[in-house]
Short mmCIF file of C-alpha atoms in Angstrom, two decimals:
data_model
loop_
_atom_site.label_atom_id
_atom_site.label_comp_id
_atom_site.label_asym_id
_atom_site.label_seq_id
_atom_site.Cartn_x
_atom_site.Cartn_y
_atom_site.Cartn_z
CA MET J 24 -29.46 5.47 14.09
CA THR J 25 -29.27 5.89 17.88
CA PRO J 26 -27.01 8.56 19.43
CA ILE J 27 -24.75 5.82 20.79
CA ASN J 28 -24.36 4.18 17.38
CA SER J 29 -23.71 7.57 15.81
CA ALA J 30 -21.06 8.39 18.40
CA VAL J 31 -19.37 5.02 17.88
CA GLU J 32 -19.37 5.52 14.13
CA ILE J 33 -17.78 8.97 14.49
CA LEU J 34 -15.19 7.56 16.90
CA VAL J 35 -14.26 4.75 14.51
CA SER J 36 -14.06 7.12 11.55
CA SER J 37 -11.91 9.68 13.37
CA SER J 38 -9.66 6.96 14.82
CA ASN J 39 -9.04 5.45 11.38
CA THR J 40 -8.28 8.90 10.01
CA ILE J 41 -5.66 9.70 12.66
CA PHE J 42 -4.23 6.18 12.33
CA ILE J 43 -3.56 6.43 8.62
CA LEU J 44 -2.47 10.08 8.99
CA LEU J 45 0.27 9.02 11.40
CA GLY J 46 1.32 6.39 8.88
CA ALA J 47 1.46 8.99 6.13
CA ILE J 48 3.62 11.25 8.27
CA MET J 49 6.00 8.41 9.11
CA VAL J 50 6.42 7.43 5.46
CA PHE J 51 6.78 11.11 4.52
CA ALA J 52 9.63 11.30 7.04
CA MET J 53 11.30 8.35 5.30
CA HIS J 54 12.06 10.65 2.37
CA ALA J 55 14.57 12.41 4.63
CA GLY J 56 16.13 8.98 5.00
CA PHE J 57 16.34 8.56 1.24
CA ALA J 58 17.94 12.01 1.02
CA PHE J 59 20.63 11.48 3.64
CA LEU J 60 21.38 7.96 2.44
CA GLU J 61 22.15 9.44 -0.97
CA VAL J 62 24.02 12.46 0.44
CA GLY J 63 26.28 10.17 2.44
CA THR J 64 27.01 7.89 -0.51
CA VAL J 65 27.64 10.27 -3.41
CA ARG J 66 30.83 12.30 -3.75
CA ASN J 67 30.98 15.73 -2.11
CA LYS J 68 30.41 17.59 -5.38
CA ASN J 69 26.96 15.99 -5.77
CA GLN J 70 25.50 16.28 -2.26
CA VAL J 71 23.37 19.38 -2.81
CA ASN J 72 21.90 17.81 -5.94
CA ALA J 73 20.91 14.73 -3.96
CA LEU J 74 18.99 16.81 -1.42
CA VAL J 75 17.28 18.96 -4.06
CA LYS J 76 16.22 15.94 -6.15
CA ILE J 77 14.48 14.19 -3.28
CA MET J 78 12.59 17.34 -2.29
CA THR J 79 11.52 18.37 -5.79
CA ASP J 80 10.63 14.82 -6.80
CA PHE J 81 8.32 14.67 -3.79
CA GLY J 82 6.60 17.92 -4.76
CA VAL J 83 6.06 16.83 -8.35
CA SER J 84 4.94 13.36 -7.25
CA ALA J 85 2.30 14.79 -4.91
CA VAL J 86 0.74 16.98 -7.59
CA VAL J 87 0.85 14.36 -10.36
CA TYR J 88 -0.48 11.57 -8.15
CA PHE J 89 -3.29 13.84 -6.90
CA PHE J 90 -4.51 14.79 -10.37
CA VAL J 91 -3.60 11.67 -12.40
CA GLY J 92 -1.97 8.72 -10.66
CA TYR J 93 -4.54 8.10 -7.93
CA GLN J 94 -7.32 8.03 -10.51
CA VAL J 95 -5.33 5.61 -12.71
CA ALA J 96 -4.86 3.26 -9.76
CA TYR J 97 -8.18 3.56 -7.94
CA GLY J 98 -10.57 5.45 -10.22
CA VAL J 99 -10.95 8.19 -7.62
CA SER J 100 -11.04 11.87 -8.59
CA PHE J 101 -10.78 14.81 -6.22
CA PHE J 102 -12.83 17.14 -8.41
CA ALA J 103 -15.61 17.34 -5.83
CA SER J 104 -16.66 19.90 -3.25
CA ALA J 105 -14.66 20.25 -0.06
CA GLU J 106 -17.82 19.23 1.82
CA THR J 107 -17.86 15.91 -0.03
CA LEU J 108 -14.12 15.33 0.43
CA ALA J 109 -14.36 16.05 4.17
CA GLN J 110 -16.88 13.27 4.81
CA ASN J 111 -15.89 10.58 7.34
CA ASN J 112 -13.41 13.00 8.89
CA GLY J 113 -11.61 13.30 5.56
CA TYR J 114 -10.48 9.67 5.68
CA GLU J 115 -10.31 9.30 1.89
CA LEU J 116 -8.10 12.38 1.63
CA VAL J 117 -5.69 11.08 4.25
CA LYS J 118 -5.69 7.68 2.53
CA PHE J 119 -4.56 9.47 -0.62
CA PHE J 120 -1.80 11.20 1.40
CA PHE J 121 -0.62 7.83 2.72
CA LEU J 122 -0.57 6.15 -0.69
CA MET J 123 1.01 9.22 -2.29
CA THR J 124 4.02 8.89 0.02
CA PHE J 125 4.43 5.36 -1.35
CA ALA J 126 4.23 6.64 -4.93
CA ALA J 127 6.77 9.37 -4.20
CA ALA J 128 9.19 6.71 -2.99
CA ILE J 129 9.63 5.52 -6.58
CA PRO J 130 11.54 8.63 -7.78
CA ALA J 131 13.44 8.67 -4.47
CA ILE J 132 14.60 5.11 -5.16
CA ILE J 133 15.55 5.91 -8.75
CA SER J 134 17.45 9.02 -7.66
CA GLY J 135 20.08 6.97 -5.84
CA GLY J 136 20.78 4.81 -8.86
CA VAL J 137 21.22 7.63 -11.40
CA ALA J 138 23.13 9.98 -9.10
CA GLU J 139 26.10 12.11 -10.13
CA ARG J 140 25.51 12.27 -13.90
CA ALA J 141 21.81 12.91 -14.61
CA LYS J 142 20.26 16.14 -15.86
CA PHE J 143 17.77 17.81 -13.55
CA TYR J 144 14.61 18.69 -15.48
CA PRO J 145 14.54 15.68 -17.83
CA MET J 146 14.70 13.37 -14.81
CA LEU J 147 12.04 15.41 -13.00
CA ILE J 148 9.71 15.13 -16.01
CA SER J 149 10.43 11.40 -16.14
CA SER J 150 9.49 11.12 -12.46
CA ALA J 151 6.16 12.77 -13.22
CA MET J 152 5.37 10.26 -15.97
CA ILE J 153 6.34 7.32 -13.78
CA VAL J 154 4.29 8.47 -10.77
CA GLY J 155 1.37 9.47 -12.98
CA LEU J 156 1.20 6.42 -15.23
CA VAL J 157 3.69 3.55 -14.84
CA TYR J 158 3.57 3.02 -11.07
CA PRO J 159 -0.20 3.50 -10.58
CA PHE J 160 -0.89 1.16 -13.51
CA PHE J 161 0.69 -1.74 -11.62
CA GLU J 162 -0.49 -0.46 -8.23
CA GLY J 163 -4.08 -0.57 -9.45
CA ILE J 164 -3.66 -4.07 -10.85
CA ILE J 165 -2.45 -5.46 -7.53
CA TRP J 166 -4.11 -3.29 -4.86
CA ASN J 167 -7.37 -2.44 -6.62
CA GLY J 168 -7.99 -5.54 -8.73
CA ASN J 169 -7.83 -3.67 -12.05
CA TYR J 170 -7.87 -5.54 -15.38
CA GLY J 171 -8.75 -8.89 -13.79
CA PHE J 172 -5.15 -10.02 -13.14
CA GLN J 173 -5.75 -10.80 -9.47
CA ALA J 174 -9.02 -12.58 -10.25
CA TRP J 175 -7.24 -14.73 -12.83
CA LEU J 176 -4.51 -15.71 -10.35
CA GLU J 177 -7.14 -16.59 -7.77
CA ASN J 178 -9.03 -18.76 -10.24
CA GLN J 179 -5.87 -20.52 -11.39
CA PHE J 180 -3.97 -20.96 -8.13
CA GLY J 181 -6.45 -20.37 -5.31
CA TYR J 182 -5.08 -17.02 -4.20
CA GLY J 183 -4.13 -13.75 -5.81
CA PHE J 184 -0.77 -12.02 -5.57
CA HIS J 185 -0.17 -10.99 -1.94
CA ASP J 186 1.85 -7.82 -1.37
CA PHE J 187 0.74 -6.32 1.91
CA ALA J 188 3.03 -3.27 1.98
CA GLY J 189 4.77 -3.16 -1.38
CA SER J 190 7.86 -5.36 -1.68
CA VAL J 191 7.08 -5.60 -5.39
CA VAL J 192 4.45 -2.89 -5.97
CA VAL J 193 6.67 -0.14 -4.54
CA HIS J 194 10.25 -1.32 -4.06
CA GLY J 195 10.50 -3.88 -6.83
CA VAL J 196 8.93 -1.55 -9.37
CA GLY J 197 11.17 1.32 -8.26
CA GLY J 198 14.32 -0.79 -8.38
CA TRP J 199 13.67 -2.25 -11.83
CA ILE J 200 12.68 1.13 -13.29
CA ALA J 201 15.95 2.43 -11.86
CA LEU J 202 17.85 -0.33 -13.67
CA ALA J 203 16.39 0.82 -16.99
CA ALA J 204 17.40 4.43 -16.27
CA ILE J 205 20.89 3.38 -15.15
CA MET J 206 21.51 1.38 -18.32
CA LEU J 207 20.32 4.23 -20.56
CA LEU J 208 22.48 6.76 -18.69
CA GLY J 209 25.69 4.76 -18.78
CA SER J 210 28.50 4.67 -16.23
CA ARG J 211 30.03 7.69 -14.55
CA ASN J 212 33.22 9.05 -16.07
CA GLY J 213 36.32 7.77 -14.33
CA ARG J 214 34.76 4.52 -13.19
CA MET J 215 36.83 2.52 -15.67
CA ARG J 216 40.58 2.95 -15.19
CA GLY J 217 43.27 0.84 -16.76
CA GLY J 218 40.69 -1.65 -17.95
CA LYS J 219 39.37 -2.16 -14.41
CA LEU J 220 36.23 -0.96 -12.67
CA MET J 221 36.84 1.49 -9.85
CA ALA J 222 34.53 1.97 -6.88
CA PHE J 223 33.96 5.43 -5.40
CA ALA J 224 33.95 5.41 -1.60
CA PRO J 225 30.99 6.96 0.28
CA SER J 226 31.62 10.62 1.04
CA ASN J 227 30.06 10.77 4.50
CA ILE J 228 29.37 7.65 6.56
CA PRO J 229 27.56 9.54 9.37
CA PHE J 230 25.05 10.99 6.86
CA LEU J 231 24.65 7.55 5.26
CA ALA J 232 24.00 6.06 8.70
CA LEU J 233 21.52 8.82 9.57
CA GLY J 234 19.58 8.09 6.39
CA ALA J 235 19.47 4.39 7.21
CA TRP J 236 18.21 5.03 10.77
CA ILE J 237 15.46 7.38 9.56
CA LEU J 238 14.32 4.81 7.01
CA CYS J 239 14.36 1.98 9.57
CA ILE J 240 12.17 3.93 11.99
CA GLY J 241 9.75 5.15 9.33
CA TRP J 242 9.39 1.64 7.95
CA PHE J 243 7.20 0.64 10.88
CA GLY J 244 4.68 3.18 9.60
CA PHE J 245 5.20 1.89 6.07
CA ASN J 246 4.33 -1.67 7.08
CA VAL J 247 2.09 -1.50 10.16
CA MET J 248 -0.07 1.35 8.84
CA SER J 249 -0.61 -0.47 5.55
CA ALA J 250 -3.57 -2.03 7.38
CA GLN J 251 -5.13 1.44 6.75
CA THR J 252 -7.69 1.00 9.55
CA LEU J 253 -7.32 0.43 13.29
CA ASP J 254 -9.25 -2.83 13.25
CA GLY J 255 -6.66 -4.26 10.85
CA ILE J 256 -3.59 -3.38 12.91
CA SER J 257 -1.42 -6.34 13.86
CA GLY J 258 1.52 -6.72 16.20
CA LEU J 259 2.63 -9.56 13.95
CA VAL J 260 3.43 -7.03 11.21
CA ALA J 261 5.51 -4.95 13.63
CA VAL J 262 7.54 -7.88 14.96
CA ASN J 263 8.03 -9.36 11.49
CA THR J 264 9.29 -5.97 10.34
CA LEU J 265 11.71 -5.92 13.27
CA MET J 266 12.98 -9.47 12.70
CA ALA J 267 13.56 -8.97 8.98
CA MET J 268 15.41 -5.75 9.71
CA VAL J 269 17.79 -7.33 12.22
CA GLY J 270 18.24 -10.34 9.93
CA GLY J 271 19.41 -7.96 7.23
CA ILE J 272 21.80 -6.22 9.64
CA LEU J 273 23.46 -9.43 10.81
CA SER J 274 23.65 -10.88 7.31
CA ALA J 275 25.26 -7.73 5.91
CA MET J 276 27.70 -7.68 8.81
CA VAL J 277 28.88 -11.20 8.03
CA PHE J 278 28.81 -11.17 4.23
CA GLY J 279 29.84 -7.51 3.98
CA LYS J 280 32.82 -8.06 6.30
CA LYS J 281 31.89 -5.23 8.70
CA ASP J 282 31.81 -2.62 5.92
CA PRO J 283 29.71 0.28 7.28
CA GLY J 284 28.01 0.86 3.94
CA PHE J 285 26.78 -2.73 3.85
CA ILE J 286 25.82 -2.78 7.54
CA HIS J 287 23.62 0.30 7.14
CA ASN J 288 22.01 -0.95 3.92
CA GLY J 289 21.52 -4.47 5.31
CA PRO J 290 18.49 -3.57 7.43
CA LEU J 291 16.94 -1.82 4.44
CA ALA J 292 17.34 -4.97 2.36
CA GLY J 293 15.51 -6.98 5.02
CA LEU J 294 12.79 -4.36 5.33
CA VAL J 295 12.22 -4.24 1.57
CA ALA J 296 11.88 -8.00 1.46
CA VAL J 297 9.44 -8.37 4.36
CA CYS J 298 6.90 -5.80 3.15
CA ALA J 299 4.95 -8.29 1.04
CA GLY J 300 4.47 -11.00 3.65
CA SER J 301 4.80 -9.08 6.91
CA ASP J 302 1.15 -9.75 7.76
CA VAL J 303 1.26 -13.52 7.18
CA MET J 304 4.78 -14.73 8.06
CA HIS J 305 5.96 -16.24 11.32
CA PRO J 306 8.64 -14.01 12.91
CA ILE J 307 11.26 -16.72 12.35
CA GLY J 308 10.31 -16.78 8.67
CA ALA J 309 10.68 -13.00 8.60
CA LEU J 310 14.14 -13.35 10.14
CA PHE J 311 15.20 -15.77 7.40
CA THR J 312 13.70 -13.46 4.80
CA GLY J 313 15.88 -10.62 6.11
CA VAL J 314 19.02 -12.77 6.30
CA ILE J 315 18.66 -13.86 2.68
CA ALA J 316 17.92 -10.30 1.57
CA GLY J 317 21.03 -9.01 3.35
CA PHE J 318 23.14 -11.60 1.54
CA LEU J 319 21.54 -10.86 -1.85
CA PHE J 320 22.25 -7.15 -1.51
CA THR J 321 25.88 -7.43 -0.41
CA TRP J 322 26.71 -10.11 -2.97
CA LEU J 323 25.10 -8.39 -5.93
CA PHE J 324 26.39 -4.92 -5.02
CA VAL J 325 29.94 -6.28 -5.08
CA VAL J 326 29.27 -7.92 -8.45
CA ILE J 327 27.99 -4.59 -9.83
CA GLN J 328 31.00 -2.68 -8.55
CA GLN J 329 33.57 -5.17 -9.79
CA LYS J 330 32.17 -6.78 -12.94
CA MET J 331 29.12 -5.03 -14.46
CA THR J 332 30.48 -2.25 -16.66
CA LYS J 333 27.06 -1.18 -17.95
CA VAL J 334 25.33 -1.01 -14.56
CA ASP J 335 26.71 1.92 -12.56
CA ASP J 336 24.25 1.87 -9.67
CA VAL J 337 25.58 4.45 -7.20
CA LEU J 338 23.54 3.43 -4.14
CA GLY J 339 22.83 -0.13 -5.23
CA VAL J 340 19.11 0.54 -5.62
CA TRP J 341 18.61 -2.29 -8.10
CA PRO J 342 19.93 -5.01 -5.75
CA LEU J 343 18.40 -3.32 -2.68
CA HIS J 344 14.93 -2.55 -4.01
CA GLY J 345 14.68 -4.48 -7.27
CA ILE J 346 16.20 -7.81 -6.30
CA CYS J 347 15.28 -7.79 -2.60
CA GLY J 348 11.79 -6.59 -3.53
CA ALA J 349 11.42 -9.51 -5.93
CA TRP J 350 12.76 -11.87 -3.27
CA GLY J 351 10.18 -10.46 -0.84
CA GLY J 352 7.33 -11.17 -3.24
CA ILE J 353 8.45 -14.79 -3.55
CA ALA J 354 9.32 -15.11 0.16
CA ALA J 355 5.72 -14.24 1.05
CA GLY J 356 4.65 -17.35 -0.83
CA ILE J 357 7.18 -19.48 1.05
CA PHE J 358 7.28 -18.23 4.63
CA GLY J 359 3.67 -17.04 4.55
CA SER J 360 2.45 -20.58 3.95
CA GLN J 361 1.22 -22.69 6.84
CA ALA J 362 3.91 -25.29 6.05
CA PHE J 363 6.51 -22.74 7.19
CA GLY J 364 4.54 -21.49 10.19
CA GLY J 365 2.72 -18.66 8.44
CA LEU J 366 -0.95 -17.80 8.42
CA GLY J 367 -1.51 -19.16 4.90
CA GLY J 368 -3.73 -17.61 2.27
CA VAL J 369 -0.88 -17.34 -0.23
CA SER J 370 0.13 -19.26 -3.34
CA LEU J 371 3.79 -19.57 -4.33
CA ALA J 372 2.80 -19.74 -8.00
CA SER J 373 0.81 -16.51 -7.72
CA GLN J 374 3.70 -14.87 -5.90
CA VAL J 375 6.19 -15.80 -8.61
CA ILE J 376 3.88 -14.74 -11.45
CA GLY J 377 2.92 -11.47 -9.71
CA THR J 378 6.57 -10.68 -9.05
CA MET J 379 7.52 -11.31 -12.67
CA ALA J 380 4.62 -9.12 -13.80
CA GLY J 381 5.89 -6.27 -11.63
CA ILE J 382 9.39 -6.60 -13.08
CA ALA J 383 8.00 -6.62 -16.62
CA VAL J 384 5.87 -3.50 -16.09
CA ALA J 385 8.78 -1.69 -14.46
CA LEU J 386 11.33 -2.54 -17.15
CA ILE J 387 9.01 -1.80 -20.06
CA GLY J 388 7.77 1.42 -18.48
CA GLY J 389 11.27 2.49 -17.46
CA PHE J 390 12.83 1.94 -20.86
CA ILE J 391 9.95 3.73 -22.59
CA VAL J 392 9.95 6.79 -20.29
CA TYR J 393 13.70 7.26 -20.03
CA GLY J 394 14.27 6.17 -23.63
CA VAL J 395 11.88 8.82 -24.95
CA MET J 396 13.34 11.45 -22.64
CA LYS J 397 16.87 10.54 -23.73
CA ALA J 398 15.89 10.93 -27.39
CA VAL J 399 13.97 14.18 -26.91
CA MET J 400 15.93 16.11 -24.26
CA GLY J 401 18.91 14.04 -23.26
CA ILE J 402 19.20 12.76 -19.71
CA ARG J 403 22.93 12.98 -19.01
CA LEU J 404 25.11 15.90 -17.99
CA SER J 405 27.92 16.96 -20.29
CA GLU J 406 31.36 15.57 -19.53
CA GLU J 407 32.48 18.95 -18.17
CA ASP J 408 29.40 19.35 -15.96
CA GLU J 409 29.80 15.84 -14.61
CA PHE J 410 33.46 16.53 -13.84
CA ASN J 411 32.59 19.74 -12.00
CA GLY J 412 29.77 17.98 -10.16
CA ALA J 413 26.01 18.36 -10.24
CA ASP J 414 26.06 20.83 -7.34
CA LEU J 415 27.94 23.55 -9.20
CA SER J 416 26.73 22.60 -12.68
CA ILE J 417 23.01 22.56 -11.83
CA HIS J 418 22.56 24.51 -8.58
CA LYS J 419 25.57 26.88 -8.70
CA ILE J 420 26.55 26.10 -5.13
CA ASN J 421 28.22 23.24 -3.32
CA SER J 422 27.64 21.69 0.09
CA MET J 423 30.77 23.23 1.61
CA ASN J 424 30.35 26.73 0.19
CA LYS J 425 32.65 29.30 1.79
CA ASP J 426 32.72 33.10 1.54
#
């Protein structure tokens, strides 16, 4: 190899490493968004618990995914010398960091759904099992071709399941696992009064809005950096991300009747939905994807709050991540097709089947993990602890502590 070729190879390797590292940092920052979105939505007596859960879930997720989950998904082990791991400027290590931030988003999603009445350690152990086994099982099927599912779809329908940045793999799986946990936990005390469902207002709209803004900004790392190398970067992904986000905002504004909670979750609905097809859609298709996602979230969240007695989803993570994630998987097969101005290379049949597979894995895995934990340790706070709030009951301090 000539010195010039060697220098070019080093430049490419180091550039790809810094590229994916920046993506990892941006997605890592999104966890602050998850935290403040939850802090601003839950009641004051549960705000400290929201912050602690997101932080500790991230720590557990990183360790479990490093030792177990990443190997389940990609067959890669880090039990090698540092010299081996540092090859190619440590690109493989930084790739793990990037994908670990995706994995850690699963417990962060679930946290918002089970807020205000869940025990601490049983839910933390459940997060470890989900990040170590359930999530990487489906991640490996879709993003690493494990078990021949993608090959079968390609043989049957021409193309495999396309999920560029995780509408289904990350958000859909997280949202449907959350639904299982929510149903096993039951509704918060006081939600049913006089035979009618009562909604608890968000405790802090500025914190909720801050969380939404952090997530919106970080999402450009989530989507654009999913290319994982510089030569795969595409401005189309960035603009599609933008258009879906604003579509969600405008849709939530209209269908949510200017409610600030809906307006700040609307962009997140659009962003969840566009992940799968952000690399193949036309920007106008991405806009429609976001508009429909914004409507789906606002409509279903109202239904949950007013009619679904067994689904007490505090932040609306099932409609936001579960339903909008599923819509995103299907939307990639519609708006990603050349008939709707997309780049093509997608099959609607594969998108529907892949989406249903993700839902099935999430529900089965969620009910098994949380069902076992409920039977063995219990997953819900006592009635007294729930009344006092998770902050005092679990952490012995509240967010407005005074001397």
